């Protein structure tokens, strides 16, 4: 009988970037002073992790680098954990989108598969690349406790994968700045992984 291997993954969303709230996607805005304070307060002096994995975008990477240096943790950057590309909405606030395309936001949130922003990265492609990164992470760091510094969209996909949620429901999952989600992966050598959402939108 094969033994189960348990992996814990904590996902934390980046803090507020320079420029405040907007559809940022692939825009590489750094953290604001408020964003840095949010991240440092969320983590404090705690360090239960054996490794850090991060999106390469600076609003995630800079804090991941600081944390890994402070605690001597290995750091891996993974392009697959970038935020979804929002196409023509990149850099726009919700109010600006609503002015330019009345009703588009509610249609998008109700069914983002059928109502994506013009020129946006297809949601299925986004889910597929995040899923590939997630599956590799759970395999490569099996048996350890890992911190992922990432984006709201990436965290939504990971929660949806853990709970087997439909893609059209993705944006019904709320993710605040510096909020933490914990997912447990149990895997036997002769079977598929079993995921459990331990908490979402919480604190360490």
mmCIF file of N, CA, C and O in Angstrom, residues 31 53 65 76 82 87 135 138 144 184 202:
data_model
loop_
_atom_site.group_PDB
_atom_site.id
_atom_site.type_symbol
_atom_site.label_atom_id
_atom_site.label_comp_id
_atom_site.label_asym_id
_atom_site.label_seq_id
_atom_site.Cartn_x
_atom_site.Cartn_y
_atom_site.Cartn_z
ATOM 1 N N UNK A 31 4.741 47.586 -7.018
ATOM 2 C CA UNK A 31 3.934 47.843 -5.826
ATOM 3 C C UNK A 31 4.061 49.297 -5.402
ATOM 4 O O UNK A 31 5.131 49.894 -5.470
ATOM 5 N N UNK A 53 7.545 30.546 -4.868
ATOM 6 C CA UNK A 53 7.353 30.565 -6.318
ATOM 7 C C UNK A 53 6.575 31.828 -6.636
ATOM 8 O O UNK A 53 5.651 32.200 -5.908
ATOM 9 N N UNK A 65 11.198 38.237 -3.898
ATOM 10 C CA UNK A 65 12.655 38.332 -3.767
ATOM 11 C C UNK A 65 13.052 38.787 -2.367
ATOM 12 O O UNK A 65 13.989 38.242 -1.765
ATOM 13 N N UNK A 76 11.672 30.540 -7.211
ATOM 14 C CA UNK A 76 11.460 30.174 -8.609
ATOM 15 C C UNK A 76 10.463 31.141 -9.230
ATOM 16 O O UNK A 76 9.403 31.395 -8.656
ATOM 17 N N UNK A 82 1.720 34.339 -14.622
ATOM 18 C CA UNK A 82 1.334 35.722 -14.898
ATOM 19 C C UNK A 82 -0.191 35.854 -14.889
ATOM 20 O O UNK A 82 -0.912 34.889 -15.119
ATOM 21 N N UNK A 87 -6.462 42.525 -22.656
ATOM 22 C CA UNK A 87 -6.698 43.133 -23.957
ATOM 23 C C UNK A 87 -6.878 44.637 -23.868
ATOM 24 O O UNK A 87 -6.092 45.344 -23.236
ATOM 25 N N UNK A 135 0.184 22.188 -11.649
ATOM 26 C CA UNK A 135 0.458 20.758 -11.563
ATOM 27 C C UNK A 135 1.952 20.486 -11.411
ATOM 28 O O UNK A 135 2.362 19.617 -10.623
ATOM 29 N N UNK A 138 2.967 21.389 -7.750
ATOM 30 C CA UNK A 138 2.581 20.370 -6.768
ATOM 31 C C UNK A 138 3.438 19.114 -6.890
ATOM 32 O O UNK A 138 3.690 18.435 -5.884
ATOM 33 N N UNK A 144 6.255 19.339 0.613
ATOM 34 C CA UNK A 144 6.746 20.570 1.247
ATOM 35 C C UNK A 144 5.626 21.600 1.371
ATOM 36 O O UNK A 144 4.514 21.386 0.891
ATOM 37 N N UNK A 184 -4.399 22.182 -0.014
ATOM 38 C CA UNK A 184 -3.647 20.970 0.316
ATOM 39 C C UNK A 184 -3.773 19.976 -0.826
ATOM 40 O O UNK A 184 -4.866 19.756 -1.355
ATOM 41 N N UNK A 202 -8.033 34.498 3.503
ATOM 42 C CA UNK A 202 -7.769 34.622 4.924
ATOM 43 C C UNK A 202 -6.427 35.265 5.222
ATOM 44 O O UNK A 202 -5.855 35.967 4.399
#
